[in-house]
């Protein structure tokens, strides 16, 4: 089985393909599409795919794009040609299936070329993740219970210093929000697709390797210094990633249910507080990102108000 890169599809010229597929709804809002592409369609595209790769090929002694066909054939492996074919053929097919099945993926799909032989139909497995289903259940009552418990624990007794909370209300908020989120996480039913977790895990591990190398360590030396094995590190990362994504989707669902919105005035106020003109311009160009942060903060404030 050859794993093909999950980089975003690139759309080229429009071609109509004949294909068949079987769709499976898997747990955790994951969908699997088993696709069969006729060999006739593959052959139609193969010459064009090779020609594109040949134009980009660099071989010593020849200018880019001027490598003769016999030499290009020696330098371009079958796997590279197959990847180019998949890159070109799949976008239209994938888009058609999404539309027909009313699928709404939230990330790039995982593509696996299951079978690819000359003169035979190709078999491709596409796995995608949709937005997880969130069952909020009795989260409001849970939040109220947590607040009551925290307040009871904070009842003042002689000799106890209560000046910190009085002087800094934010400290009180900070004390409440973590137990609230932990309780909500336990109460709400939600399952995150393994595709999402695996992709973020790979990003984190790549960043870790880069950071460790920058300070002159090997990954093995770093793990030894932390008294961890790679499996333990991955397990820790997975738990963190899963909880982080669960909370993101839970807070978004609460915001939707409670009609929590970010108004233009909210963004204008945020931008006005950025004194540096260059930073303010960058923030303005990324208003969607900042709006999502403001909405999340409003949702946290809502939980604190229950």
C-alpha positions as YAML, in Angstrom:
chain: A
units: angstrom
residues:
- id: 1
  name: UNK
  ca: [0.00, 0.00, 0.00]
- id: 2
  name: UNK
  ca: [1.39, 3.40, -0.97]
- id: 3
  name: UNK
  ca: [0.56, 6.39, 1.22]
- id: 4
  name: UNK
  ca: [0.00, 9.56, -0.76]
- id: 5
  name: UNK
  ca: [0.59, 12.99, 0.75]
- id: 6
  name: UNK
  ca: [-2.48, 14.63, 2.30]
- id: 7
  name: UNK
  ca: [-1.54, 18.07, 0.98]
- id: 8
  name: UNK
  ca: [-4.46, 20.15, -0.37]
- id: 9
  name: UNK
  ca: [-5.76, 19.15, -3.78]
- id: 10
  name: UNK
  ca: [-4.74, 21.26, -6.76]
- id: 11
  name: UNK
  ca: [-7.40, 21.80, -9.38]
- id: 12
  name: UNK
  ca: [-6.31, 21.70, -13.00]
- id: 13
  name: UNK
  ca: [-8.27, 21.29, -16.23]
- id: 14
  name: UNK
  ca: [-11.77, 19.86, -15.97]
- id: 15
  name: UNK
  ca: [-12.10, 16.23, -17.10]
- id: 16
  name: UNK
  ca: [-15.07, 13.93, -16.61]
- id: 17
  name: UNK
  ca: [-14.22, 10.62, -14.93]
- id: 18
  name: UNK
  ca: [-16.20, 7.43, -14.58]
- id: 19
  name: UNK
  ca: [-15.87, 5.87, -11.15]
- id: 20
  name: UNK
  ca: [-17.65, 3.85, -8.50]
- id: 21
  name: UNK
  ca: [-17.41, 4.15, -4.74]
- id: 22
  name: UNK
  ca: [-18.61, 2.70, -1.46]
- id: 23
  name: UNK
  ca: [-19.15, 5.01, 1.50]
- id: 24
  name: UNK
  ca: [-18.87, 3.91, 5.13]
- id: 25
  name: UNK
  ca: [-19.83, 6.00, 8.16]
- id: 26
  name: UNK
  ca: [-17.29, 5.16, 10.84]
- id: 27
  name: UNK
  ca: [-17.35, 6.09, 14.56]
- id: 28
  name: UNK
  ca: [-16.16, 9.50, 15.77]
- id: 29
  name: UNK
  ca: [-17.63, 11.45, 12.81]
- id: 30
  name: UNK
  ca: [-15.21, 9.76, 10.42]
- id: 31
  name: UNK
  ca: [-16.14, 8.74, 6.88]
- id: 32
  name: UNK
  ca: [-14.37, 6.22, 4.64]
- id: 33
  name: UNK
  ca: [-14.78, 6.27, 0.86]
- id: 34
  name: UNK
  ca: [-13.52, 3.26, -1.10]
- id: 35
  name: UNK
  ca: [-13.13, 4.48, -4.66]
- id: 36
  name: UNK
  ca: [-12.52, 2.59, -7.90]
- id: 37
  name: UNK
  ca: [-11.18, 4.53, -10.90]
- id: 38
  name: UNK
  ca: [-11.23, 2.78, -14.31]
- id: 39
  name: UNK
  ca: [-7.87, 2.11, -15.94]
- id: 40
  name: UNK
  ca: [-9.12, 3.92, -19.06]
- id: 41
  name: UNK
  ca: [-9.28, 7.21, -17.12]
- id: 42
  name: UNK
  ca: [-5.84, 6.58, -15.64]
- id: 43
  name: UNK
  ca: [-4.32, 6.01, -19.06]
- id: 44
  name: UNK
  ca: [-5.95, 9.16, -20.45]
- id: 45
  name: UNK
  ca: [-4.23, 11.27, -17.80]
- id: 46
  name: UNK
  ca: [-0.90, 9.46, -17.55]
- id: 47
  name: UNK
  ca: [0.84, 11.09, -20.53]
- id: 48
  name: UNK
  ca: [-0.13, 14.59, -19.37]
- id: 49
  name: UNK
  ca: [1.00, 13.83, -15.82]
- id: 50
  name: UNK
  ca: [4.39, 12.61, -17.03]
- id: 51
  name: UNK
  ca: [4.77, 15.65, -19.27]
- id: 52
  name: UNK
  ca: [4.14, 18.02, -16.35]
- id: 53
  name: UNK
  ca: [6.71, 16.23, -14.21]
- id: 54
  name: UNK
  ca: [9.22, 16.21, -17.06]
- id: 55
  name: UNK
  ca: [8.94, 20.01, -17.37]
- id: 56
  name: UNK
  ca: [9.78, 20.43, -13.68]
- id: 57
  name: UNK
  ca: [12.59, 17.87, -13.66]
- id: 58
  name: UNK
  ca: [16.16, 19.02, -13.05]
- id: 59
  name: UNK
  ca: [19.00, 16.75, -14.18]
- id: 60
  name: UNK
  ca: [22.67, 17.70, -14.27]
- id: 61
  name: UNK
  ca: [23.71, 18.62, -17.81]
- id: 62
  name: UNK
  ca: [20.24, 19.72, -18.89]
- id: 63
  name: UNK
  ca: [18.22, 22.88, -18.39]
- id: 64
  name: UNK
  ca: [15.02, 22.61, -16.37]
- id: 65
  name: UNK
  ca: [12.22, 21.44, -18.64]
- id: 66
  name: UNK
  ca: [14.63, 20.29, -21.34]
- id: 67
  name: UNK
  ca: [15.39, 16.79, -20.07]
- id: 68
  name: UNK
  ca: [14.95, 14.24, -22.92]
- id: 69
  name: UNK
  ca: [12.19, 11.67, -22.49]
- id: 70
  name: UNK
  ca: [14.46, 8.57, -22.15]
- id: 71
  name: UNK
  ca: [16.44, 10.26, -19.36]
- id: 72
  name: UNK
  ca: [13.31, 11.61, -17.67]
- id: 73
  name: UNK
  ca: [11.86, 8.09, -17.60]
- id: 74
  name: UNK
  ca: [14.91, 6.90, -15.66]
- id: 75
  name: UNK
  ca: [14.64, 9.71, -13.08]
- id: 76
  name: UNK
  ca: [10.88, 9.76, -12.53]
- id: 77
  name: UNK
  ca: [9.84, 6.78, -10.43]
- id: 78
  name: UNK
  ca: [6.49, 5.08, -10.86]
- id: 79
  name: UNK
  ca: [5.44, 6.29, -7.40]
- id: 80
  name: UNK
  ca: [6.11, 9.93, -8.32]
- id: 81
  name: UNK
  ca: [4.03, 9.58, -11.49]
- id: 82
  name: UNK
  ca: [1.23, 7.91, -9.53]
- id: 83
  name: UNK
  ca: [1.24, 10.73, -6.97]
- id: 84
  name: UNK
  ca: [0.89, 13.25, -9.76]
- id: 85
  name: UNK
  ca: [-1.99, 11.28, -11.25]
- id: 86
  name: UNK
  ca: [-3.79, 11.18, -7.92]
- id: 87
  name: UNK
  ca: [-3.15, 14.90, -7.42]
- id: 88
  name: UNK
  ca: [-4.87, 15.64, -10.72]
- id: 89
  name: UNK
  ca: [-7.62, 13.02, -10.89]
- id: 90
  name: UNK
  ca: [-8.95, 13.06, -7.33]
- id: 91
  name: UNK
  ca: [-10.05, 16.72, -6.86]
- id: 92
  name: UNK
  ca: [-13.05, 16.56, -9.17]
- id: 93
  name: UNK
  ca: [-14.10, 13.09, -8.02]
- id: 94
  name: UNK
  ca: [-13.74, 14.07, -4.36]
- id: 95
  name: UNK
  ca: [-15.76, 17.27, -4.82]
- id: 96
  name: UNK
  ca: [-18.53, 15.38, -6.62]
- id: 97
  name: UNK
  ca: [-18.79, 12.78, -3.85]
- id: 98
  name: UNK
  ca: [-18.84, 15.45, -1.12]
- id: 99
  name: UNK
  ca: [-21.69, 17.25, -2.88]
- id: 100
  name: UNK
  ca: [-23.67, 14.09, -3.62]
- id: 101
  name: UNK
  ca: [-23.35, 12.71, -0.07]
- id: 102
  name: UNK
  ca: [-23.67, 16.13, 1.66]
- id: 103
  name: UNK
  ca: [-20.35, 15.63, 3.45]
- id: 104
  name: UNK
  ca: [-18.60, 18.54, 5.14]
- id: 105
  name: UNK
  ca: [-15.00, 17.64, 6.03]
- id: 106
  name: UNK
  ca: [-13.18, 19.94, 8.45]
- id: 107
  name: UNK
  ca: [-9.65, 19.05, 7.32]
- id: 108
  name: UNK
  ca: [-7.78, 17.61, 4.36]
- id: 109
  name: UNK
  ca: [-8.57, 13.93, 3.78]
- id: 110
  name: UNK
  ca: [-6.18, 11.04, 4.21]
- id: 111
  name: UNK
  ca: [-5.55, 9.42, 0.83]
- id: 112
  name: UNK
  ca: [-4.29, 5.86, 0.39]
- id: 113
  name: UNK
  ca: [-3.58, 4.30, -2.98]
- id: 114
  name: UNK
  ca: [-4.65, 0.73, -2.21]
- id: 115
  name: UNK
  ca: [-4.15, -0.77, -5.66]
- id: 116
  name: UNK
  ca: [-2.39, 0.71, -8.69]
- id: 117
  name: UNK
  ca: [-1.28, -1.64, -11.45]
- id: 118
  name: UNK
  ca: [-0.72, -0.94, -15.12]
- id: 119
  name: UNK
  ca: [-3.78, -1.80, -17.18]
- id: 120
  name: UNK
  ca: [-6.00, -2.37, -14.13]
- id: 121
  name: UNK
  ca: [-8.53, -0.24, -12.27]
- id: 122
  name: UNK
  ca: [-7.15, 1.76, -9.37]
- id: 123
  name: UNK
  ca: [-8.49, 1.45, -5.84]
- id: 124
  name: UNK
  ca: [-8.22, 4.48, -3.57]
- id: 125
  name: UNK
  ca: [-9.28, 4.86, 0.05]
- id: 126
  name: UNK
  ca: [-10.26, 8.35, 1.18]
- id: 127
  name: UNK
  ca: [-10.80, 8.93, 4.90]
- id: 128
  name: UNK
  ca: [-12.21, 12.23, 6.10]
- id: 129
  name: UNK
  ca: [-13.27, 13.82, 9.37]
- id: 130
  name: UNK
  ca: [-16.47, 15.79, 9.85]
- id: 131
  name: UNK
  ca: [-17.41, 18.14, 12.67]
- id: 132
  name: UNK
  ca: [-18.03, 15.95, 15.74]
- id: 133
  name: UNK
  ca: [-21.49, 15.58, 17.22]
- id: 134
  name: UNK
  ca: [-21.71, 17.38, 20.56]
- id: 135
  name: UNK
  ca: [-24.30, 16.35, 23.18]
- id: 136
  name: UNK
  ca: [-24.25, 19.10, 25.80]
- id: 137
  name: UNK
  ca: [-26.58, 17.23, 28.18]
- id: 138
  name: UNK
  ca: [-26.91, 18.97, 31.60]
- id: 139
  name: UNK
  ca: [-23.81, 21.13, 31.35]
- id: 140
  name: UNK
  ca: [-25.52, 24.19, 32.88]
- id: 141
  name: UNK
  ca: [-26.39, 22.33, 36.07]
- id: 142
  name: UNK
  ca: [-22.86, 20.93, 36.25]
- id: 143
  name: UNK
  ca: [-21.38, 24.43, 35.94]
- id: 144
  name: UNK
  ca: [-23.65, 25.74, 38.70]
- id: 145
  name: UNK
  ca: [-22.65, 22.85, 40.98]
- id: 146
  name: UNK
  ca: [-18.95, 23.55, 40.42]
- id: 147
  name: UNK
  ca: [-19.40, 27.25, 41.18]
- id: 148
  name: UNK
  ca: [-21.25, 26.41, 44.39]
- id: 149
  name: UNK
  ca: [-18.50, 24.02, 45.52]
- id: 150
  name: UNK
  ca: [-15.74, 26.52, 44.78]
- id: 151
  name: UNK
  ca: [-17.59, 29.30, 46.61]
- id: 152
  name: UNK
  ca: [-18.13, 27.07, 49.65]
- id: 153
  name: UNK
  ca: [-14.43, 26.23, 49.69]
- id: 154
  name: UNK
  ca: [-13.70, 29.96, 49.61]
- id: 155
  name: UNK
  ca: [-15.87, 30.88, 52.61]
- id: 156
  name: UNK
  ca: [-13.86, 33.30, 54.67]
- id: 157
  name: UNK
  ca: [-12.74, 32.33, 58.16]
- id: 158
  name: UNK
  ca: [-10.80, 34.46, 60.67]
- id: 159
  name: UNK
  ca: [-7.16, 34.67, 59.69]
- id: 160
  name: UNK
  ca: [-7.83, 33.95, 56.02]
- id: 161
  name: UNK
  ca: [-6.64, 36.69, 53.66]
- id: 162
  name: UNK
  ca: [-9.41, 37.67, 51.24]
- id: 163
  name: UNK
  ca: [-7.77, 40.82, 49.99]
- id: 164
  name: UNK
  ca: [-6.38, 39.18, 46.82]
- id: 165
  name: UNK
  ca: [-9.81, 38.36, 45.43]
- id: 166
  name: UNK
  ca: [-11.20, 41.73, 46.42]
- id: 167
  name: UNK
  ca: [-8.36, 43.55, 44.70]
- id: 168
  name: UNK
  ca: [-8.22, 41.27, 41.66]
- id: 169
  name: UNK
  ca: [-11.58, 39.89, 40.44]
- id: 170
  name: UNK
  ca: [-9.75, 38.21, 37.54]
- id: 171
  name: UNK
  ca: [-8.06, 35.92, 40.07]
- id: 172
  name: UNK
  ca: [-11.50, 34.68, 41.10]
- id: 173
  name: UNK
  ca: [-12.44, 34.04, 37.47]
- id: 174
  name: UNK
  ca: [-9.22, 32.14, 36.91]
- id: 175
  name: UNK
  ca: [-9.91, 29.99, 39.97]
- id: 176
  name: UNK
  ca: [-13.37, 29.11, 38.64]
- id: 177
  name: UNK
  ca: [-12.78, 28.54, 34.95]
- id: 178
  name: UNK
  ca: [-10.48, 25.50, 35.15]
- id: 179
  name: UNK
  ca: [-12.76, 23.37, 37.38]
- id: 180
  name: UNK
  ca: [-15.73, 24.48, 35.24]
- id: 181
  name: UNK
  ca: [-14.06, 23.34, 32.03]
- id: 182
  name: UNK
  ca: [-12.95, 20.06, 33.59]
- id: 183
  name: UNK
  ca: [-16.51, 19.36, 34.72]
- id: 184
  name: UNK
  ca: [-18.00, 20.30, 31.34]
- id: 185
  name: UNK
  ca: [-15.48, 18.05, 29.61]
- id: 186
  name: UNK
  ca: [-16.67, 15.11, 31.75]
- id: 187
  name: UNK
  ca: [-20.37, 15.89, 31.30]
- id: 188
  name: UNK
  ca: [-20.56, 16.55, 27.57]
- id: 189
  name: UNK
  ca: [-20.55, 13.64, 25.13]
- id: 190
  name: UNK
  ca: [-18.20, 14.14, 22.18]
- id: 191
  name: UNK
  ca: [-15.79, 11.99, 20.19]
- id: 192
  name: UNK
  ca: [-12.97, 13.46, 18.11]
- id: 193
  name: UNK
  ca: [-11.92, 11.73, 14.89]
- id: 194
  name: UNK
  ca: [-8.57, 9.96, 15.08]
- id: 195
  name: UNK
  ca: [-7.61, 11.79, 11.87]
- id: 196
  name: UNK
  ca: [-7.67, 15.13, 13.69]
- id: 197
  name: UNK
  ca: [-5.69, 13.81, 16.65]
- id: 198
  name: UNK
  ca: [-3.12, 12.03, 14.47]
- id: 199
  name: UNK
  ca: [-2.51, 15.09, 12.31]
- id: 200
  name: UNK
  ca: [-1.98, 17.36, 15.32]
- id: 201
  name: UNK
  ca: [0.22, 14.72, 16.96]
- id: 202
  name: UNK
  ca: [2.45, 14.63, 13.88]
- id: 203
  name: UNK
  ca: [2.70, 18.44, 13.91]
- id: 204
  name: UNK
  ca: [3.69, 18.46, 17.57]
- id: 205
  name: UNK
  ca: [6.29, 15.74, 17.15]
- id: 206
  name: UNK
  ca: [7.80, 17.54, 14.15]
- id: 207
  name: UNK
  ca: [8.00, 20.80, 16.12]
- id: 208
  name: UNK
  ca: [9.57, 18.97, 19.05]
- id: 209
  name: UNK
  ca: [12.26, 17.40, 16.85]
- id: 210
  name: UNK
  ca: [13.04, 20.82, 15.32]
- id: 211
  name: UNK
  ca: [13.19, 22.53, 18.73]
- id: 212
  name: UNK
  ca: [15.38, 19.81, 20.23]
- id: 213
  name: UNK
  ca: [17.80, 19.91, 17.30]
- id: 214
  name: UNK
  ca: [18.12, 23.69, 17.63]
- id: 215
  name: UNK
  ca: [19.54, 23.28, 21.14]
- id: 216
  name: UNK
  ca: [21.92, 20.55, 20.00]
- id: 217
  name: UNK
  ca: [20.12, 17.51, 21.41]
- id: 218
  name: UNK
  ca: [18.85, 14.33, 19.84]
- id: 219
  name: UNK
  ca: [15.27, 13.24, 20.41]
- id: 220
  name: UNK
  ca: [16.57, 10.24, 22.38]
- id: 221
  name: UNK
  ca: [18.60, 12.51, 24.68]
- id: 222
  name: UNK
  ca: [15.60, 14.79, 25.22]
- id: 223
  name: UNK
  ca: [13.33, 11.87, 26.12]
- id: 224
  name: UNK
  ca: [15.95, 10.52, 28.52]
- id: 225
  name: UNK
  ca: [16.18, 13.92, 30.24]
- id: 226
  name: UNK
  ca: [12.40, 13.84, 30.76]
- id: 227
  name: UNK
  ca: [12.44, 10.18, 31.83]
- id: 228
  name: UNK
  ca: [9.99, 9.34, 29.03]
- id: 229
  name: UNK
  ca: [9.77, 6.82, 26.21]
- id: 230
  name: UNK
  ca: [8.48, 7.88, 22.79]
- id: 231
  name: UNK
  ca: [5.28, 5.91, 23.40]
- id: 232
  name: UNK
  ca: [4.72, 7.72, 26.71]
- id: 233
  name: UNK
  ca: [5.32, 11.09, 25.07]
- id: 234
  name: UNK
  ca: [2.85, 10.28, 22.28]
- id: 235
  name: UNK
  ca: [0.28, 9.12, 24.83]
- id: 236
  name: UNK
  ca: [0.65, 12.37, 26.81]
- id: 237
  name: UNK
  ca: [0.37, 14.45, 23.66]
- id: 238
  name: UNK
  ca: [-2.71, 12.54, 22.51]
- id: 239
  name: UNK
  ca: [-4.53, 13.19, 25.78]
- id: 240
  name: UNK
  ca: [-3.71, 16.89, 25.62]
- id: 241
  name: UNK
  ca: [-4.73, 17.15, 21.96]
- id: 242
  name: UNK
  ca: [-8.01, 15.29, 22.50]
- id: 243
  name: UNK
  ca: [-9.01, 17.44, 25.48]
- id: 244
  name: UNK
  ca: [-8.03, 20.64, 23.66]
- id: 245
  name: UNK
  ca: [-10.10, 19.82, 20.58]
- id: 246
  name: UNK
  ca: [-13.03, 18.59, 22.64]
- id: 247
  name: UNK
  ca: [-13.15, 21.88, 24.52]
- id: 248
  name: UNK
  ca: [-12.92, 23.88, 21.28]
- id: 249
  name: UNK
  ca: [-15.90, 22.06, 19.77]
- id: 250
  name: UNK
  ca: [-17.87, 22.12, 23.05]
- id: 251
  name: UNK
  ca: [-17.41, 25.88, 23.47]
- id: 252
  name: UNK
  ca: [-18.37, 26.43, 19.82]
- id: 253
  name: UNK
  ca: [-21.53, 24.36, 20.32]
- id: 254
  name: UNK
  ca: [-22.46, 26.30, 23.46]
- id: 255
  name: UNK
  ca: [-21.90, 29.56, 21.59]
- id: 256
  name: UNK
  ca: [-24.18, 28.37, 18.78]
- id: 257
  name: UNK
  ca: [-26.91, 27.21, 21.17]
- id: 258
  name: UNK
  ca: [-26.80, 30.42, 23.21]
- id: 259
  name: UNK
  ca: [-26.53, 32.63, 20.11]
- id: 260
  name: UNK
  ca: [-23.26, 34.14, 21.30]
- id: 261
  name: UNK
  ca: [-21.96, 36.48, 18.61]
- id: 262
  name: UNK
  ca: [-19.10, 38.87, 18.01]
- id: 263
  name: UNK
  ca: [-20.31, 42.24, 16.77]
- id: 264
  name: UNK
  ca: [-18.38, 44.71, 14.66]
- id: 265
  name: UNK
  ca: [-18.10, 46.95, 17.71]
- id: 266
  name: UNK
  ca: [-16.29, 44.17, 19.59]
- id: 267
  name: UNK
  ca: [-13.66, 43.89, 16.87]
- id: 268
  name: UNK
  ca: [-13.34, 47.66, 16.55]
- id: 269
  name: UNK
  ca: [-12.70, 47.93, 20.29]
- id: 270
  name: UNK
  ca: [-10.05, 45.21, 20.15]
- id: 271
  name: UNK
  ca: [-8.29, 46.86, 17.21]
- id: 272
  name: UNK
  ca: [-8.42, 50.26, 18.89]
- id: 273
  name: UNK
  ca: [-6.49, 48.83, 21.85]
- id: 274
  name: UNK
  ca: [-3.59, 47.84, 19.57]
- id: 275
  name: UNK
  ca: [-1.31, 50.87, 19.63]
- id: 276
  name: UNK
  ca: [1.23, 49.78, 17.02]
- id: 277
  name: UNK
  ca: [-0.13, 50.67, 13.57]
- id: 278
  name: UNK
  ca: [1.60, 47.77, 11.81]
- id: 279
  name: UNK
  ca: [0.29, 45.22, 14.34]
- id: 280
  name: UNK
  ca: [-3.18, 46.79, 14.12]
- id: 281
  name: UNK
  ca: [-3.18, 46.39, 10.32]
- id: 282
  name: UNK
  ca: [-2.13, 42.74, 10.61]
- id: 283
  name: UNK
  ca: [-4.88, 42.13, 13.18]
- id: 284
  name: UNK
  ca: [-7.43, 43.82, 10.91]
- id: 285
  name: UNK
  ca: [-6.45, 41.55, 8.02]
- id: 286
  name: UNK
  ca: [-6.93, 38.53, 10.32]
- id: 287
  name: UNK
  ca: [-10.24, 39.66, 11.76]
- id: 288
  name: UNK
  ca: [-11.78, 36.17, 11.46]
- id: 289
  name: UNK
  ca: [-9.11, 34.74, 13.75]
- id: 290
  name: UNK
  ca: [-9.59, 37.49, 16.35]
- id: 291
  name: UNK
  ca: [-13.36, 37.16, 16.11]
- id: 292
  name: UNK
  ca: [-13.04, 33.47, 17.00]
- id: 293
  name: UNK
  ca: [-10.93, 34.36, 20.05]
- id: 294
  name: UNK
  ca: [-13.47, 36.98, 21.17]
- id: 295
  name: UNK
  ca: [-16.34, 34.53, 20.72]
- id: 296
  name: UNK
  ca: [-14.52, 31.95, 22.80]
- id: 297
  name: UNK
  ca: [-13.92, 34.52, 25.55]
- id: 298
  name: UNK
  ca: [-17.59, 35.54, 25.48]
- id: 299
  name: UNK
  ca: [-18.54, 31.87, 25.84]
- id: 300
  name: UNK
  ca: [-16.24, 31.47, 28.85]
- id: 301
  name: UNK
  ca: [-17.78, 34.60, 30.39]
- id: 302
  name: UNK
  ca: [-21.21, 33.08, 29.78]
- id: 303
  name: UNK
  ca: [-20.23, 29.92, 31.67]
- id: 304
  name: UNK
  ca: [-18.95, 32.03, 34.55]
- id: 305
  name: UNK
  ca: [-22.27, 33.89, 34.63]
- id: 306
  name: UNK
  ca: [-24.42, 30.77, 35.08]
...
